Coordinates of C-alpha atoms in Angstrom, one line a residue:
M1 CA -7.2 -14.3 -113.1
N2 CA -6.3 -15.7 -109.4
A3 CA -8.0 -19.1 -108.1
L4 CA -8.7 -17.1 -104.7
I5 CA -9.9 -13.9 -104.9
K6 CA -12.1 -12.0 -107.2
K7 CA -11.2 -9.1 -108.8
S8 CA -13.5 -6.5 -107.3
L9 CA -12.2 -3.3 -109.1
C10 CA -13.2 -5.5 -112.5
T11 CA -16.5 -6.3 -111.2
M12 CA -17.3 -3.2 -110.5
L13 CA -16.1 -1.6 -113.5
A14 CA -18.0 -4.4 -115.4
A15 CA -21.2 -3.1 -113.9
M16 CA -20.5 0.1 -115.7
T17 CA -20.5 -2.0 -118.9
A18 CA -24.3 -3.2 -118.7
L19 CA -27.2 -1.3 -120.4
P20 CA -30.1 -1.8 -117.6
L21 CA -31.5 -4.9 -117.2
F22 CA -35.2 -3.7 -117.5
Y23 CA -37.0 -1.7 -119.7
V24 CA -40.7 -0.7 -119.2
P25 CA -43.2 -0.9 -122.3
V26 CA -46.2 0.5 -122.9
S27 CA -48.4 -2.5 -123.5
S28 CA -47.6 -6.3 -122.9
K29 CA -46.7 -6.8 -126.4
V30 CA -44.6 -4.6 -129.0
S31 CA -44.0 -5.0 -132.5
A32 CA -40.5 -4.1 -133.3
A33 CA -40.3 -0.6 -135.2
N34 CA -37.6 -2.0 -137.8
D35 CA -37.1 -5.4 -139.8
A36 CA -33.8 -7.0 -138.8
V37 CA -32.3 -7.4 -141.8
I38 CA -29.7 -9.9 -142.7
N39 CA -27.1 -9.2 -145.6
V40 CA -25.6 -12.5 -145.7
T41 CA -23.7 -11.1 -148.3
A42 CA -21.7 -8.5 -146.2
P43 CA -18.9 -10.8 -144.2
K44 CA -17.4 -9.3 -141.1
Q45 CA -15.0 -11.5 -138.8
V46 CA -14.4 -15.7 -138.8
I47 CA -15.4 -17.0 -135.8
R48 CA -12.9 -19.6 -134.0
G49 CA -15.4 -20.6 -131.3
F50 CA -16.5 -20.3 -127.6
G51 CA -15.7 -22.3 -124.6
G52 CA -13.7 -21.7 -121.8
M53 CA -10.8 -22.8 -119.3
T54 CA -9.7 -25.4 -116.7
H55 CA -7.5 -25.1 -114.3
S56 CA -6.5 -28.5 -112.7
G57 CA -4.0 -27.3 -110.4
W58 CA -6.2 -24.8 -108.9
I59 CA -9.7 -26.3 -108.6
G60 CA -9.3 -30.0 -110.0
D61 CA -10.2 -31.5 -113.4
L62 CA -13.2 -31.7 -115.2
T63 CA -14.9 -34.9 -114.8
A64 CA -15.4 -37.6 -117.8
S65 CA -19.1 -36.6 -117.5
E66 CA -18.2 -33.0 -117.9
R67 CA -15.9 -33.2 -120.5
E68 CA -18.8 -34.5 -122.7
T69 CA -21.4 -31.6 -121.3
A70 CA -19.1 -29.3 -122.0
F71 CA -17.6 -30.3 -125.5
G72 CA -20.4 -32.9 -126.7
N73 CA -22.9 -30.9 -129.0
G74 CA -26.1 -33.3 -128.3
P75 CA -28.9 -32.6 -126.0
N76 CA -28.0 -31.2 -122.5
Q77 CA -24.4 -30.2 -124.0
L78 CA -22.6 -26.7 -124.3
G79 CA -20.8 -27.4 -127.9
F80 CA -17.8 -25.7 -126.5
S81 CA -15.1 -25.4 -129.1
V82 CA -12.5 -24.0 -127.4
L83 CA -10.4 -25.0 -124.5
R84 CA -7.8 -22.9 -122.2
I85 CA -5.4 -24.6 -120.3
P86 CA -2.2 -23.2 -118.0
I87 CA 1.0 -23.6 -118.9
D88 CA 2.2 -24.5 -115.1
E89 CA 5.9 -22.8 -113.9
N90 CA 6.7 -26.6 -112.9
R91 CA 7.1 -29.3 -115.6
N92 CA 5.8 -32.0 -113.6
N93 CA 2.5 -30.7 -113.3
W94 CA 2.0 -30.6 -117.3
L95 CA 0.4 -34.2 -117.2
R96 CA -2.5 -33.4 -115.5
E97 CA -4.3 -31.1 -118.4
V98 CA -4.0 -33.6 -121.0
E99 CA -7.1 -35.6 -120.5
T100 CA -9.6 -32.8 -121.1
A101 CA -7.3 -31.3 -123.9
K102 CA -7.3 -34.6 -125.7
K103 CA -11.3 -34.7 -125.0
A104 CA -12.0 -31.5 -126.2
I105 CA -9.8 -31.6 -129.6
E106 CA -11.7 -35.4 -130.0
H107 CA -14.9 -33.2 -130.3
G108 CA -13.4 -30.6 -133.0
A109 CA -12.3 -28.2 -130.1
I110 CA -9.1 -26.0 -130.5
V111 CA -6.6 -25.9 -127.5
F112 CA -4.5 -22.8 -126.5
A113 CA -2.6 -22.4 -123.8
S114 CA -1.6 -19.2 -121.3
P115 CA 1.0 -19.4 -118.7
W116 CA 1.1 -17.5 -115.1
N117 CA 4.6 -17.9 -114.7
P118 CA 8.0 -18.7 -115.7
P119 CA 10.1 -21.4 -113.8
T120 CA 11.2 -19.7 -110.8
D121 CA 15.1 -19.7 -111.8
M122 CA 14.0 -17.4 -114.6
T123 CA 12.0 -14.8 -112.3
E124 CA 13.8 -12.0 -110.0
L125 CA 11.4 -9.7 -107.4
V126 CA 12.0 -5.6 -108.3
T127 CA 10.1 -2.9 -107.1
L128 CA 7.8 -1.5 -110.1
G129 CA 5.3 1.1 -110.9
T130 CA 2.4 0.1 -112.9
T131 CA -0.7 2.2 -114.0
S132 CA -4.1 0.8 -113.8
G133 CA -7.3 1.0 -116.1
G134 CA -6.9 2.9 -119.9
G135 CA -6.8 6.7 -118.0
S136 CA -8.2 9.6 -120.0
T137 CA -6.8 10.7 -123.1
Y138 CA -6.1 14.7 -124.1
E139 CA -5.4 15.9 -127.3
A140 CA -2.3 18.4 -127.9
E141 CA -3.9 20.3 -130.4
S142 CA -7.5 20.6 -129.0
L143 CA -8.2 22.7 -125.5
T144 CA -4.7 23.6 -125.3
T145 CA -3.0 27.0 -124.8
L146 CA 0.1 27.1 -127.6
T147 CA 3.5 29.5 -126.7
G148 CA 5.3 29.3 -129.8
A149 CA 3.7 26.1 -131.1
V150 CA 1.6 25.3 -133.7
A151 CA -0.9 22.9 -134.3
G152 CA -0.1 20.7 -137.6
S153 CA -1.2 17.4 -139.4
S154 CA 1.3 17.2 -142.3
F155 CA 2.8 14.1 -140.9
T156 CA 0.5 10.8 -140.2
G157 CA -0.2 8.3 -137.7
Y158 CA -1.7 10.9 -135.0
T159 CA -4.5 10.9 -133.4
G160 CA -7.5 13.4 -133.4
S161 CA -7.5 16.3 -135.4
G162 CA -3.4 16.6 -135.5
Y163 CA -0.4 17.7 -133.4
V164 CA 1.6 20.4 -131.8
S165 CA 4.7 21.5 -133.2
F166 CA 7.0 23.4 -130.9
Q167 CA 9.0 26.6 -132.6
N168 CA 11.5 27.4 -130.6
A169 CA 14.2 25.9 -129.3
S170 CA 13.7 27.2 -125.7
G171 CA 10.3 28.8 -124.1
S172 CA 7.7 27.0 -126.3
A173 CA 5.1 25.1 -125.1
V174 CA 2.0 23.0 -124.9
Q175 CA -0.8 23.3 -121.9
W176 CA -3.5 21.6 -121.2
N177 CA -5.6 23.4 -119.1
T178 CA -8.7 21.1 -117.9
I179 CA -7.0 17.5 -117.0
L180 CA -9.4 16.1 -114.2
I181 CA -8.4 14.3 -111.2
G182 CA -10.3 12.1 -109.5
S183 CA -8.1 11.3 -106.6
T184 CA -4.7 13.1 -105.4
G185 CA -1.1 10.8 -105.5
T186 CA 0.8 10.4 -108.5
K187 CA -0.4 10.0 -112.1
N188 CA 1.6 8.0 -115.0
I189 CA 1.4 10.7 -118.0
K190 CA 2.4 9.2 -121.3
I191 CA 3.2 11.0 -123.9
R192 CA 2.9 10.6 -127.6
Y193 CA 5.2 12.0 -129.9
S194 CA 7.5 11.5 -132.8
L195 CA 10.9 13.1 -133.8
P196 CA 12.7 12.5 -136.6
S197 CA 16.3 12.7 -135.2
G198 CA 18.3 13.7 -131.9
T199 CA 17.8 13.9 -128.6
S200 CA 14.9 16.7 -127.6
N201 CA 14.6 17.7 -123.3
L202 CA 11.5 19.4 -121.9
D203 CA 10.6 20.9 -118.4
V204 CA 7.2 19.7 -117.1
Y205 CA 4.8 22.1 -115.1
V206 CA 1.8 21.2 -113.1
N207 CA -0.2 23.9 -112.1
G208 CA 2.2 26.1 -112.8
T209 CA 4.7 24.4 -110.7
L210 CA 8.0 23.0 -112.3
A211 CA 7.3 19.2 -111.7
L212 CA 10.5 17.2 -113.7
S213 CA 13.7 19.0 -115.8
N214 CA 14.9 18.3 -119.0
I215 CA 13.2 15.2 -119.5
P216 CA 14.9 13.4 -122.5
F217 CA 12.6 12.6 -125.7
E218 CA 14.7 10.1 -128.4
A219 CA 14.1 9.8 -131.9
T220 CA 11.4 8.0 -133.1
G221 CA 13.0 7.6 -136.4
S222 CA 10.7 9.8 -138.7
G223 CA 7.8 12.8 -138.2
N224 CA 5.2 9.9 -139.0
T225 CA 6.5 7.4 -136.5
W226 CA 5.2 7.8 -132.7
K227 CA 6.0 6.5 -129.6
D228 CA 5.1 6.8 -126.1
K229 CA 7.2 8.6 -123.1
S230 CA 5.9 7.8 -119.8
I231 CA 6.6 10.1 -116.4
Q232 CA 5.5 10.2 -113.3
V233 CA 4.2 13.5 -111.3
P234 CA 2.0 14.3 -108.6
M235 CA -1.4 15.7 -109.0
V236 CA -4.4 16.6 -106.8
N237 CA -8.2 16.2 -106.9
G238 CA -9.6 18.2 -109.1
T239 CA -9.0 20.4 -112.1
S240 CA -5.2 20.6 -113.1
T241 CA -3.0 21.7 -115.9
L242 CA -0.3 20.3 -117.3
K243 CA 2.5 22.3 -119.7
L244 CA 5.4 21.4 -121.4
V245 CA 8.0 23.4 -122.4
T246 CA 11.5 23.1 -124.5
T247 CA 14.5 23.8 -123.1
G248 CA 17.0 24.9 -125.4
T249 CA 16.9 21.5 -127.6
G250 CA 13.5 22.0 -129.6
G251 CA 11.1 19.6 -128.8
P252 CA 9.3 16.6 -130.9
N253 CA 5.8 16.4 -132.0
I254 CA 3.2 16.2 -129.4
D255 CA 0.4 14.0 -130.5
N256 CA -2.0 13.6 -126.8
I257 CA -0.7 12.6 -122.8
N258 CA -3.0 10.0 -121.6
V259 CA -3.4 10.4 -117.7
T260 CA -3.7 7.3 -115.7
A261 CA -3.2 6.4 -111.7
Y262 CA 0.2 5.2 -111.1
T263 CA 1.1 3.1 -107.6
Q264 CA 4.6 0.9 -106.4
I265 CA 4.8 -2.6 -106.1
T266 CA 7.2 -4.0 -104.0
Q267 CA 8.3 -7.6 -104.3
A268 CA 6.8 -7.9 -108.0
K269 CA 7.9 -10.7 -110.1
R270 CA 9.2 -10.0 -113.4
L271 CA 10.8 -11.9 -116.2
K272 CA 15.0 -11.5 -115.8
Y273 CA 15.7 -10.0 -119.0
D274 CA 18.9 -12.6 -119.6
K275 CA 16.4 -15.3 -119.6
Y276 CA 13.5 -14.3 -122.5
E277 CA 15.0 -16.8 -125.1
A278 CA 15.5 -19.4 -122.6
Y279 CA 11.7 -18.6 -122.2
A280 CA 10.6 -18.6 -125.4
Q281 CA 12.0 -22.3 -125.5
Y282 CA 10.6 -23.3 -122.5
L283 CA 6.9 -22.7 -124.1
N284 CA 8.3 -24.6 -127.0
E285 CA 8.8 -27.4 -124.6
F286 CA 5.3 -27.2 -123.4
D287 CA 4.2 -27.7 -126.7
T288 CA 6.3 -30.7 -127.3
F289 CA 5.3 -32.1 -124.1
M290 CA 1.2 -31.7 -125.2
K291 CA 2.2 -32.8 -128.6
N292 CA 3.8 -36.0 -127.7
N293 CA 0.8 -36.6 -125.5
G294 CA -1.5 -36.3 -128.1
V295 CA -2.4 -32.9 -127.6
N296 CA -1.6 -30.5 -130.7
L297 CA -2.2 -26.8 -129.3
Y298 CA -3.6 -24.3 -131.4
A299 CA -1.6 -21.4 -130.2
I300 CA 0.9 -20.5 -127.5
S301 CA 0.2 -17.7 -125.4
V302 CA 2.9 -15.4 -123.9
Q303 CA 1.8 -14.3 -120.8
N304 CA -1.2 -14.1 -118.1
E305 CA -2.5 -10.7 -118.0
P306 CA 0.4 -9.2 -117.7
D307 CA -0.6 -5.7 -116.5
Y308 CA -2.9 -7.4 -113.3
A309 CA 0.1 -9.6 -112.2
H310 CA -0.6 -9.0 -108.2
D311 CA 0.0 -12.9 -107.7
W312 CA 2.0 -13.7 -110.8
T313 CA 4.8 -12.4 -113.8
W314 CA 4.5 -8.7 -114.5
W315 CA 5.2 -7.3 -118.0
S316 CA 5.8 -3.9 -119.0
P317 CA 4.6 -2.8 -121.9
E318 CA 8.0 -2.3 -123.3
E319 CA 9.3 -5.4 -121.8
M320 CA 6.4 -7.5 -124.2
L321 CA 7.4 -5.7 -127.2
R322 CA 10.9 -6.8 -126.5
F323 CA 10.0 -10.1 -126.2
M324 CA 7.6 -9.9 -129.4
K325 CA 10.5 -8.4 -131.5
E326 CA 13.4 -10.4 -130.3
N327 CA 12.0 -14.0 -129.2
A328 CA 8.6 -14.6 -129.9
G329 CA 9.8 -15.5 -133.7
S330 CA 11.4 -18.9 -132.3
I331 CA 8.0 -20.1 -130.7
N332 CA 7.2 -23.3 -132.7
N333 CA 3.2 -22.2 -132.9
R334 CA 0.9 -19.5 -133.3
V335 CA 1.7 -16.4 -130.8
I336 CA -0.9 -14.7 -128.7
A337 CA -0.5 -11.6 -126.9
P338 CA -0.7 -9.5 -125.1
E339 CA -3.6 -10.9 -123.2
S340 CA -4.2 -7.6 -121.1
F341 CA -6.6 -8.2 -118.1
S342 CA -9.3 -5.2 -119.5
Y343 CA -8.3 -4.8 -122.7
V344 CA -5.8 -1.9 -121.9
K345 CA -4.6 -0.8 -125.5
N346 CA -1.1 0.5 -124.2
M347 CA -0.4 -3.4 -123.8
S348 CA -0.9 -4.3 -127.3
D349 CA -0.4 -0.6 -129.5
P350 CA 3.5 -1.1 -129.0
I351 CA 3.0 -4.5 -131.2
L352 CA 0.5 -3.2 -133.5
N353 CA 2.7 -0.3 -134.1
D354 CA 5.8 -2.2 -134.5
P355 CA 6.5 -4.3 -137.7
Q356 CA 8.6 -6.5 -136.4
A357 CA 6.7 -7.5 -133.3
L358 CA 3.4 -7.7 -135.2
A359 CA 4.9 -10.1 -137.5
N360 CA 5.6 -12.7 -134.7
M361 CA 2.4 -12.2 -133.0
D362 CA -0.8 -14.2 -135.2
I363 CA -3.3 -13.6 -132.5
L364 CA -4.1 -10.3 -130.3
G365 CA -5.4 -11.9 -127.1
A366 CA -7.5 -9.7 -124.4
H367 CA -9.4 -10.2 -121.4
T368 CA -12.4 -7.8 -120.7
Y369 CA -12.8 -7.9 -117.2
G370 CA -14.4 -4.2 -116.6
T371 CA -13.8 -3.1 -120.4
Q372 CA -16.6 -1.4 -121.2
Y373 CA -18.5 -1.8 -124.6
S374 CA -17.4 1.5 -126.0
D375 CA -13.7 0.4 -125.7
F376 CA -14.4 -3.0 -127.4
P377 CA -13.8 -1.5 -130.9
Y378 CA -10.1 -1.4 -131.6
P379 CA -9.3 0.7 -134.8
L380 CA -5.7 0.5 -134.6
F381 CA -6.3 -3.5 -135.1
E382 CA -8.4 -2.8 -138.0
Q383 CA -5.9 -0.7 -139.4
K384 CA -2.6 -2.8 -138.4
G385 CA -4.0 -5.8 -138.1
A386 CA -4.7 -7.6 -141.3
G387 CA -3.6 -11.3 -141.1
K388 CA -4.0 -11.3 -137.5
E389 CA -6.6 -12.8 -135.4
L390 CA -8.4 -11.2 -132.7
W391 CA -9.6 -13.5 -129.5
M392 CA -11.3 -12.7 -126.5
T393 CA -9.5 -15.2 -124.0
E394 CA -11.1 -14.9 -120.7
V395 CA -13.8 -13.2 -118.8
Y396 CA -16.7 -13.9 -116.5
Y397 CA -19.6 -11.7 -116.4
P398 CA -21.1 -9.9 -114.5
N399 CA -19.7 -11.0 -111.7
S400 CA -18.4 -14.1 -109.6
E401 CA -20.6 -14.4 -106.9
T402 CA -21.1 -17.5 -105.4
N403 CA -24.2 -19.8 -106.6
S404 CA -24.6 -16.7 -109.1
A405 CA -24.9 -19.1 -112.6
D406 CA -29.0 -19.3 -112.3
R407 CA -30.2 -15.8 -111.6
W408 CA -32.5 -14.8 -114.3
P409 CA -32.4 -12.2 -115.9
E410 CA -28.5 -11.2 -114.9
A411 CA -27.5 -15.1 -116.6
L412 CA -29.2 -13.2 -120.0
G413 CA -26.3 -10.0 -119.2
V414 CA -24.1 -12.8 -120.7
A415 CA -25.7 -13.2 -123.6
E416 CA -25.4 -9.7 -124.5
H417 CA -21.8 -9.2 -123.4
M418 CA -21.3 -11.9 -126.3
Y419 CA -23.2 -10.1 -128.3
N420 CA -20.8 -7.1 -128.0
A421 CA -17.9 -8.9 -128.3
M422 CA -19.3 -10.3 -131.7
V423 CA -20.6 -7.5 -132.7
E424 CA -18.8 -4.3 -131.4
G425 CA -15.4 -5.7 -130.9
N426 CA -15.1 -8.4 -133.8
F427 CA -13.9 -10.9 -131.7
Q428 CA -13.1 -14.4 -133.0
T429 CA -13.4 -16.4 -129.5
Y430 CA -14.9 -15.9 -126.7
V431 CA -13.4 -17.8 -123.8
W432 CA -15.1 -18.2 -120.4
W433 CA -12.9 -18.2 -117.1
Y434 CA -13.4 -21.7 -115.5
I435 CA -16.0 -23.9 -117.5
R436 CA -16.8 -25.6 -113.8
R437 CA -17.5 -23.2 -111.1
N438 CA -20.6 -21.7 -109.0
Y439 CA -20.8 -18.9 -111.0
G440 CA -20.2 -20.6 -114.5
P441 CA -21.3 -22.6 -117.7
I442 CA -21.4 -25.7 -115.8
K443 CA -22.3 -25.8 -111.9
E444 CA -20.1 -27.6 -109.3
D445 CA -22.7 -30.8 -109.8
G446 CA -22.1 -30.9 -113.1
T447 CA -25.4 -29.4 -114.6
I448 CA -25.7 -26.6 -117.1
S449 CA -26.8 -22.9 -115.7
K450 CA -28.5 -20.4 -116.8
R451 CA -25.3 -18.8 -118.0
G452 CA -24.2 -21.8 -119.5
Y453 CA -27.5 -22.1 -121.7
S454 CA -27.0 -18.3 -122.6
M455 CA -23.5 -19.0 -123.9
A456 CA -24.9 -22.6 -125.9
H457 CA -27.0 -20.1 -127.9
Y458 CA -23.8 -18.9 -129.4
S459 CA -22.0 -22.4 -128.8
K460 CA -24.3 -25.0 -130.3
F461 CA -25.3 -23.0 -133.5
V462 CA -22.1 -20.9 -134.5
R463 CA -19.6 -23.2 -135.2
P464 CA -16.0 -22.8 -135.9
G465 CA -15.6 -21.6 -139.6
D466 CA -18.4 -19.7 -139.5
V467 CA -18.6 -16.1 -140.4
R468 CA -20.8 -13.4 -138.8
V469 CA -22.5 -11.4 -141.4
D470 CA -24.2 -7.8 -141.3
A471 CA -27.4 -6.9 -139.6
T472 CA -29.4 -4.9 -137.9
K473 CA -28.0 -4.7 -134.7
N474 CA -30.7 -2.8 -132.4
P475 CA -34.3 -3.0 -134.5
A476 CA -36.2 -2.5 -131.6
N477 CA -35.7 -0.8 -127.7
G478 CA -33.9 -3.6 -125.9
V479 CA -33.5 -6.0 -128.8
Y480 CA -29.8 -7.0 -130.2
V481 CA -29.7 -9.2 -133.3
S482 CA -26.7 -10.6 -134.6
A483 CA -26.1 -13.5 -137.5
Y484 CA -23.7 -15.9 -139.0
K485 CA -23.2 -17.9 -142.4
G486 CA -22.0 -21.1 -142.0
A487 CA -22.1 -24.2 -143.7
N488 CA -24.1 -25.1 -147.1
N489 CA -25.2 -21.2 -146.5
K490 CA -27.2 -22.1 -143.3
I491 CA -28.1 -18.6 -141.3
V492 CA -27.9 -18.5 -137.6
I493 CA -29.3 -15.6 -135.9
V494 CA -29.3 -14.8 -131.9
A495 CA -31.5 -12.2 -130.9
I496 CA -31.9 -10.9 -127.5
N497 CA -35.1 -9.2 -125.7
K498 CA -34.3 -7.4 -122.7
N499 CA -37.4 -6.1 -122.0
T500 CA -40.1 -7.0 -119.5
S501 CA -42.4 -7.6 -122.1
S502 CA -42.2 -9.7 -125.5
V503 CA -41.4 -8.1 -129.0
N504 CA -42.8 -9.3 -132.3
Q505 CA -40.0 -8.9 -134.6
R506 CA -39.5 -9.7 -138.7
F507 CA -36.7 -11.1 -139.8
T508 CA -35.4 -10.6 -143.7
V509 CA -32.8 -12.1 -145.5
Q510 CA -31.1 -10.3 -148.0
N511 CA -29.1 -11.3 -151.0
G512 CA -29.8 -15.3 -149.6
T513 CA -32.5 -17.6 -149.8
A514 CA -35.0 -18.9 -146.9
S515 CA -36.7 -21.6 -146.8
A516 CA -37.7 -22.8 -143.1
V517 CA -36.6 -21.8 -139.9
S518 CA -36.2 -23.5 -136.5
S519 CA -35.5 -21.4 -133.0
W520 CA -34.4 -22.5 -129.0
V521 CA -35.4 -19.8 -126.3
T522 CA -33.9 -19.5 -122.7
D523 CA -35.8 -17.2 -120.8
S524 CA -36.8 -17.1 -116.9
T525 CA -38.5 -20.7 -117.1
R526 CA -36.9 -22.3 -120.3
N527 CA -33.4 -24.1 -120.8
L528 CA -32.9 -23.9 -124.4
A529 CA -36.0 -24.8 -125.4
A530 CA -37.3 -26.1 -128.9
G531 CA -39.5 -23.3 -130.1
S532 CA -43.0 -23.7 -132.2
A533 CA -42.9 -24.1 -135.8
L534 CA -42.6 -20.6 -138.0
Q535 CA -43.8 -19.5 -141.2
M536 CA -41.8 -18.0 -143.8
S537 CA -42.8 -15.2 -146.0
G538 CA -41.2 -14.0 -148.5
N539 CA -37.5 -14.0 -147.7
G540 CA -38.1 -13.6 -144.0
F541 CA -40.3 -14.6 -140.9
S542 CA -42.0 -12.8 -138.0
A543 CA -41.2 -14.1 -134.3
D544 CA -42.1 -13.7 -131.2
L545 CA -38.8 -12.5 -128.7
P546 CA -40.3 -13.6 -125.0
A547 CA -39.5 -10.9 -122.0
Q548 CA -36.2 -11.2 -121.2
S549 CA -34.8 -14.0 -123.4
V550 CA -32.1 -15.2 -125.9
T551 CA -33.7 -16.9 -128.8
T552 CA -31.5 -18.7 -131.8
F553 CA -32.9 -19.3 -135.3
V554 CA -31.5 -21.7 -137.6
V555 CA -32.5 -20.4 -141.3
Q556 CA -32.1 -23.2 -144.3
P557 CA -31.3 -22.0 -147.6

């Protein structure tokens, strides 16, 4: 993100992701309807760690004391185990990120780096069109009118229940009848299709009027190989129709269309097409520089937020795919891509769908500004990302308002956001934006904020290499539970109670042993305070979760 501006759009969207912070129970204390069952033999993802970013060029470096607060794991320390640093476009500025990175590594953290811009001699200014958000997807085989076309499912790789095949060289059509448009203007229509060979041309009609003629669709290589074709058409507020019609050359198989807003940006910066390999070597130079100065980077990103680059360098999905296929393989470290600002899947889908690009990506990185919890799961990554890691590499939540870091229960939302990233998103890291900021985990006076303590319920106890295990996610209204298995079969349970009254919750360890349990709680008046002793009963325990609180339990085998 930018050092000077807030992402107002993303802040608005982020508000949509949060469930209401308040519940109104009947009594002052309730008992949970269900046990929270922790199944230690049902592993999920390996956790790499939790942390944040420093950017010395924009807000100055952390002080020596703040480094200890961030990466130490003693009293009044956060236990962060991930640091993100920028790759400055000016090589003369690289040294200023070294000291904090060295201290983080000294404490056992991993460090990765993201660039905002290539060196100026590698970039050019262009006018480009860009889409915003994930848009709305409409399947071709559902709620459409077919003329000389049929729904099919013999090919693989489609979404929904199938796709549509045109039967005639001319005059065959598929029409979507209920495309909802929120505002009048140019829209981007991304058409997902497959075509074994040749080129087919289609006409495009909007609300019965010809909008585009003879749009070419190039061969994808087989009916099982799907690609995207983007077009731009004007559409008006309300419900619209869109029709694709064959014009004499037959047509591709149509899987779905995705409709998003489309704008043109003048003076947009992009990497010159003949500088891709030089850029890869520039990233290698940074990696070597850091190594020579005592910092062994864990990974390097291709670009920070390529799809929200109003103040840095834009990359289209096609440009990112080309770089990943042709150039990323020459980077001498693990490669992170694409770091979309809002986990927009059209930035990463092409990489996952291309074997060569996928082979050159080690970590799928994403930011979750404005990403709704329902969009945290990524089925395509689960399908094709074997051997790859999935990282959440930047966010602040729920806002960046001045001096908001200690607001409660607003800061409890950070713990819930982390829960969703781990449980619904299966992310392996959770990385905050600025570590020190008046809305961050460390405030400008160097002390830990309420948002920081919410993060510490994960970062201090769930350590790199621990594995998330299956747990009853929502055992009671307003209660959210995640669990992790660590060294020596230790179990860490993080439980969030968003209710305005306490909840008595039973926790049961399944397929494992539990002999003792300790707890720490943060609520409106306490910050990671040690809880009272809890009695084991059978292979579990019961605990009161205070109103609007987050509690971490450490269960010894």
